[in-house]
C-alpha positions as MATLAB code, in Angstrom:
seq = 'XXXXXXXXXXXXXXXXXXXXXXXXXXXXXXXXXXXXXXXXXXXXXXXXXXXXXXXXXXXXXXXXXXXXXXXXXXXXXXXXXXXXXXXXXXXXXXXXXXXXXXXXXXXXXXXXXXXXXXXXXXXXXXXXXXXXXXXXXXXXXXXXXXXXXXXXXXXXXXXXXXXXXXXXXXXXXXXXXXXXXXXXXXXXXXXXXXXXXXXXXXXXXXXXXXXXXXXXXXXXXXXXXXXXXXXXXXXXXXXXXXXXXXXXXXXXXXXXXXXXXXXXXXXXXXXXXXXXXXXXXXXXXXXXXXXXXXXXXXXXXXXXXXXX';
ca = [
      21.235   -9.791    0.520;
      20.282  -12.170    3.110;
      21.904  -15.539    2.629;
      18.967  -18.072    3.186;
      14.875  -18.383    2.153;
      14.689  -18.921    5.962;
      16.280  -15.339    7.173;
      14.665  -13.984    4.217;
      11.111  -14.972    5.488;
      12.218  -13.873    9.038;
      13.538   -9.985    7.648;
      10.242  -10.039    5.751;
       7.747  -11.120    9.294;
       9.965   -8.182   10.530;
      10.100   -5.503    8.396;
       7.439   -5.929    6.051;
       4.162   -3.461    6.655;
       1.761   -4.260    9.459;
      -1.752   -5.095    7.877;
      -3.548   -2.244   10.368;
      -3.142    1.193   11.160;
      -1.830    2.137   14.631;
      -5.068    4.028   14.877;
      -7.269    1.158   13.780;
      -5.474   -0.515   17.013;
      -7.674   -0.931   20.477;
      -6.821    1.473   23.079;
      -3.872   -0.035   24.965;
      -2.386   -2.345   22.213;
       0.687   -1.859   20.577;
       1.532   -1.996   17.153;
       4.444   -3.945   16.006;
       5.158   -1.709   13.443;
       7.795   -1.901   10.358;
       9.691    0.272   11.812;
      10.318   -1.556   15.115;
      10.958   -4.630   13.612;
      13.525   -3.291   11.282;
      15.595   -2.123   13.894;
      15.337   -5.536   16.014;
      16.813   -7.313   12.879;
      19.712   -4.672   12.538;
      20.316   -6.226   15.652;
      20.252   -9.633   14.963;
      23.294  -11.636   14.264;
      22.269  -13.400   10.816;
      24.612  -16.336   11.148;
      23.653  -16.999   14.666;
      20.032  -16.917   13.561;
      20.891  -18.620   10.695;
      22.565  -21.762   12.630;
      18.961  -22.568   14.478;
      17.693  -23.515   11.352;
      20.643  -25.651   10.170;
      19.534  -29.371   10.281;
      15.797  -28.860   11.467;
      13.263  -30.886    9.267;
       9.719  -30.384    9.187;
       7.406  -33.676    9.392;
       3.658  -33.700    8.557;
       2.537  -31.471    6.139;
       4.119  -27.612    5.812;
       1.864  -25.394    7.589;
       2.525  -21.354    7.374;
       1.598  -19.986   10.420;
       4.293  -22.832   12.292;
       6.593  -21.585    9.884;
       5.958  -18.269   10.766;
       6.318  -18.860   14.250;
       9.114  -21.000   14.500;
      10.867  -18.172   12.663;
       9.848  -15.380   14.870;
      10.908  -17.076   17.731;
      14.801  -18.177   16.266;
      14.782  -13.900   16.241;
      13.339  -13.026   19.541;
      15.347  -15.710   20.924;
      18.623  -14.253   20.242;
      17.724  -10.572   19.976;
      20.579   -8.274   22.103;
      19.108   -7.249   25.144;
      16.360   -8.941   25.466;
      14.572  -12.097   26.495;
      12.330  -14.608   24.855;
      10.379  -15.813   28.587;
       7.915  -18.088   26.447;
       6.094  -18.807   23.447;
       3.023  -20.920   22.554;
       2.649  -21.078   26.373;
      -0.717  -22.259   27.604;
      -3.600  -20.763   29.313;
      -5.874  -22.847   31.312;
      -8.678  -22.638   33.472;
      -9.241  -25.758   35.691;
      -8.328  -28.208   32.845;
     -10.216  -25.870   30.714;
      -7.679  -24.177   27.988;
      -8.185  -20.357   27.404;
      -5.558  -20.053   24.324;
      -1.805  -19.803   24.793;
       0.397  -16.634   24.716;
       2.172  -16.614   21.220;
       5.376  -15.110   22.987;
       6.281  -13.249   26.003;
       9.716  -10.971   25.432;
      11.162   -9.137   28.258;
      12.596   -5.852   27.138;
      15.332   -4.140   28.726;
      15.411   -1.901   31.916;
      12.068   -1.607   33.381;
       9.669   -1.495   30.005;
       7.033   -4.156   30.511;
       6.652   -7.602   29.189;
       5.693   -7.678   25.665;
       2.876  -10.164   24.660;
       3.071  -10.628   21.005;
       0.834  -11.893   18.989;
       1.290  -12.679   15.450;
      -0.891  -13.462   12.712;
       0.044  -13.548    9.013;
      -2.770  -13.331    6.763;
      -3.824  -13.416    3.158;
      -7.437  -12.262    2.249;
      -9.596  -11.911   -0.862;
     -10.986   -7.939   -0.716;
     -14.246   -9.323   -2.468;
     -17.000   -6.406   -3.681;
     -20.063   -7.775   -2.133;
     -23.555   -5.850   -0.982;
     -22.182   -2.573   -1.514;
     -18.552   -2.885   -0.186;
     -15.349   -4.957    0.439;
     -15.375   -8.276    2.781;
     -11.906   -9.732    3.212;
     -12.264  -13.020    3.278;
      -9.980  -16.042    3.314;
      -9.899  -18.042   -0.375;
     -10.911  -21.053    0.968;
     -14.093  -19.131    2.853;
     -13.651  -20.508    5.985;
     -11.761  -17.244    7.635;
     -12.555  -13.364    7.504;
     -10.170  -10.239    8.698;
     -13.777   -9.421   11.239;
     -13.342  -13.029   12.384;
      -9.955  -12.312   12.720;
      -9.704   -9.048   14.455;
     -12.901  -10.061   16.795;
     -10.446  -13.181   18.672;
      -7.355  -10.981   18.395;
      -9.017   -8.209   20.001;
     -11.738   -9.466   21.782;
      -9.834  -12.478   23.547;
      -6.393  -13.281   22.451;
      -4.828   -9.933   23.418;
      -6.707   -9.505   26.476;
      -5.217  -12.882   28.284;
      -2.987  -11.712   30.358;
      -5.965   -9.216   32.087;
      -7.709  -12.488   33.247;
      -6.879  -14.312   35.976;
      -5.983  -17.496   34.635;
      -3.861  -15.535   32.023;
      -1.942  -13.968   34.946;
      -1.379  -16.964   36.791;
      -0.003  -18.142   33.899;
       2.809  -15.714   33.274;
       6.166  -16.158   34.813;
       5.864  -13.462   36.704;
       2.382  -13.137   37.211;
       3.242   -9.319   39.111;
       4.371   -8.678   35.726;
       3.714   -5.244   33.749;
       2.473   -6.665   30.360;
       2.181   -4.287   27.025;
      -0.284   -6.429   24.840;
       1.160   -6.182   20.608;
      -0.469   -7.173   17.627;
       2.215   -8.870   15.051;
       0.100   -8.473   11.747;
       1.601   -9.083    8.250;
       0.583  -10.604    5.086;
      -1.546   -9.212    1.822;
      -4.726   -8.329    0.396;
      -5.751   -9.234   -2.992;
      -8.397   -6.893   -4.933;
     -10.209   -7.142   -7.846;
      -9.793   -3.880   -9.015;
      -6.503   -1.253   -8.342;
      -9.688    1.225   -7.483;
     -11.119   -0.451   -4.746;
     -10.931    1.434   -1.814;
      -9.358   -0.704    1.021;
     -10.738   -0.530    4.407;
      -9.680    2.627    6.184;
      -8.534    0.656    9.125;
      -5.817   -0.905    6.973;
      -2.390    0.310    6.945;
      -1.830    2.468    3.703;
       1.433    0.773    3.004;
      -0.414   -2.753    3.502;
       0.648   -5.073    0.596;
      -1.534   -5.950   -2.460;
      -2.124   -8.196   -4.949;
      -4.867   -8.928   -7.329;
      -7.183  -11.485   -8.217;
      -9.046  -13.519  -10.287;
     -11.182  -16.394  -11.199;
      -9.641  -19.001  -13.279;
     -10.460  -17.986  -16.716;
     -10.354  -14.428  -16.660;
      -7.424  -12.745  -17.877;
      -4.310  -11.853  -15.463;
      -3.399   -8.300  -15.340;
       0.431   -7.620  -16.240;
       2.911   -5.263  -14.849;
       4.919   -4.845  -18.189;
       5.918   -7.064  -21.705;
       7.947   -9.497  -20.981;
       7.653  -10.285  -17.721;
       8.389  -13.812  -16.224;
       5.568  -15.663  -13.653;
       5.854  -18.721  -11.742;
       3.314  -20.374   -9.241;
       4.241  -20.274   -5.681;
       3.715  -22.824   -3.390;
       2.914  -21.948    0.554;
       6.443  -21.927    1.726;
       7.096  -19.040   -0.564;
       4.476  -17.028    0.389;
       6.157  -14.578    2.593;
       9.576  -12.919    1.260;
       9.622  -12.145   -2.175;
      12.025  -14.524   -4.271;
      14.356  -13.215   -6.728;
      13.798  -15.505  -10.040;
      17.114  -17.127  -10.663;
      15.766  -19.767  -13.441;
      14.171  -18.160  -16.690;
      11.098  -18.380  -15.304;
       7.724  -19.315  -17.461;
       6.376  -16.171  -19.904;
       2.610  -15.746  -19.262;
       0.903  -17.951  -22.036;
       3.177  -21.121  -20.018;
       1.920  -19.978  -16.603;
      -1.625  -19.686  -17.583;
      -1.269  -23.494  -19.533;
       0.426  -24.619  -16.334;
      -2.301  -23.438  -14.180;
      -4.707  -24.820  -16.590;
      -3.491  -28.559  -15.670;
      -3.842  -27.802  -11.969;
      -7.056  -26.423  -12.145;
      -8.267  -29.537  -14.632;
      -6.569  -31.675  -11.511;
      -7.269  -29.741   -8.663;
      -9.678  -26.480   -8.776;
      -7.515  -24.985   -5.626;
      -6.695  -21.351   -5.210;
      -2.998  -20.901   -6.208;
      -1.105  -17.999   -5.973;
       1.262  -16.538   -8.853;
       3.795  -14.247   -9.095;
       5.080  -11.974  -12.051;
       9.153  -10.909  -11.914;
      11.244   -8.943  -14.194;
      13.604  -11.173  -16.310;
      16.653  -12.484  -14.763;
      18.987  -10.137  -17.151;
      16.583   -7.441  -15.413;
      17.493   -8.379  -11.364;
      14.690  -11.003  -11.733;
      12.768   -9.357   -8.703;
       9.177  -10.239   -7.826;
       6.509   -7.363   -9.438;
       3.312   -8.318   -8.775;
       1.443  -11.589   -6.699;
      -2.153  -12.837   -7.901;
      -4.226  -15.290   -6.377;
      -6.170  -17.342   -9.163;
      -9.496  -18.697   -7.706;
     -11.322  -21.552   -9.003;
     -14.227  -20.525  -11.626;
     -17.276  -20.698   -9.341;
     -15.723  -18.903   -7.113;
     -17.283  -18.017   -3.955;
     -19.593  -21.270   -3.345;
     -22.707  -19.164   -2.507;
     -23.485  -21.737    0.389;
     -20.313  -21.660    2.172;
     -19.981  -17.733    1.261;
     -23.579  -17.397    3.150;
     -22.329  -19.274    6.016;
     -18.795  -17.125    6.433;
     -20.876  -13.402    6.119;
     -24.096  -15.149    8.791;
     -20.552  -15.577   11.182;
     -19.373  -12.365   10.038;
     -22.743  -10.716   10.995;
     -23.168  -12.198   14.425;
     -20.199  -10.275   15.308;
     -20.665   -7.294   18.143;
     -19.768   -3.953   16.096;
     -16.092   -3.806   17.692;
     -14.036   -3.817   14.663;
     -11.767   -0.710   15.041;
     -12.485    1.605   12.525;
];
């Protein structure tokens, strides 16, 4: 079992399923599959990873994707053979900035230079006009949105010439790599999911606050999760909170605070405690119609060039 939440959330950016089929992929990009990053953290020495956390504090307010990062990059940093060049390295254009490179690994012999880019994501599949939009639960992000900078201009940096210029070795090979992870919540188990998503993609469920939460089995234990347990699932050490708790719990937030807030159900402790099922819980007049308008009009103005 790994030893810390921190190498926990790192094996889980890893190994966990990408969000997007290979084939759902543009020509030319590379997935960075399960499967690949399971065998880079076989490779990784836990307790050196480990000792690049030991000590760092966070200041300002916890934000995922930084933690995300900053945990990718303690791995690539000290994977065997290769070599972390950069990350969150800038692209300009005469004072103008054109993004950054998320991280540029040099793999052994003469493979090219990987450009990763990583996004971990967490969308609403919401049954709207006759079929599924995944959208963000705070409406101001969409997977189309998503997939249209990826694609469209993240990815494609290093085939500019500012993006060249930029690399440290601008003669450089470069194999472009989408790092996508994360989980979709659905309504309904019988939604069918976008056939450009991964099969294996991870799922939850959701709901607005004041519907009833579906349940995995009797007796199961729940617990709210704040962001910085988003990623790895947590074994439940404490008893845990049965469901008629959880729900009164949530009630208090919502009277406080109508915020979307993600749950989790786990077996009992006596049981392994492990995690069963995650829920997002959405405030009751949820979506805002305005602000839902707004994200689809963005949504719409897209070119068609989400892989399909």
């Amino acid at each position: 079992m790994t030893a810390s939440p921190a190498l926990a959330d790192l094996h889980w950016l890893l190994g966990s399923p990408s969000l997007l089929a290979p084939a759902a992929l543009p020509a030319g990009v590379a997935d960075g599959s399960a499967a690949l990053g399971e065998s880079w953290w076989r490779r990784l020495d836990p307790a050196a990873v480990a000792a690049a956390f030991e000590g760092s504090t966070a200041t300002g307010p916890f934000r995922l994707g930084r933690h995300a990062e900053s945990l990718l990059r303690a791995g690539l940093a000290r994977l065997p053979g290769h070599a972390l060049l950069a990350s969150q390295l800038p692209v300009r254009d005469g004072g103008i900035s054109l993004g950054e490179y998320d991280f540029l690994l040099r793999q052994p012999g003469e493979a090219p230079l990987l450009h990763i880019e990583l996004a971990v994501k967490f969308y609403v599949a919401l049954p709207h006009a006759g079929g599924l939009h995944y959208v963000g639960p705070g409406l101001r992000d969409a997977l189309d949105l998503k997939l249209a900078r990826l694609f469209g201009h993240q990815l494609r940096l290093a085939g500019t010439p500012a993006g060249r210029a930029a690399l440290p070795d601008p003669a450089a090979a470069v194999q472009p790599m989408a790092w996508l992870r994360g989980w979709m919540f659905y309504r309904d188990p019988a939604d069918v999911p976008w056939a450009g998503l991964a099969a294996d993609h991870l799922r939850g469920w959701w709901r607005r606050w004041g519907e009833a939460w579906p349940c995995s089995r009797p007796g199961g234990r729940w617990r709210a999760l704040a962001k910085p347990d988003w990623l790895a699932p947590r074994r439940l050490e404490e008893a845990g909170a049965d469901l008629a708790a959880q729900q009164a719990e949530a009630a208090r937030q919502f009277a406080a605070a109508p915020q979307p807030m993600m749950v989790a159900e786990y077996a009992p402790p006596a049981e392994g405690g492990h995690e069963l099922a995650r829920g997002l819980v959405l405030p009751a007049d949820w979506p805002q119609p305005g602000r839902l308008e707004s994200l689809l009009d963005a949504v719409a103005a897209l070119p068609p060039a989400r892989p399909a």
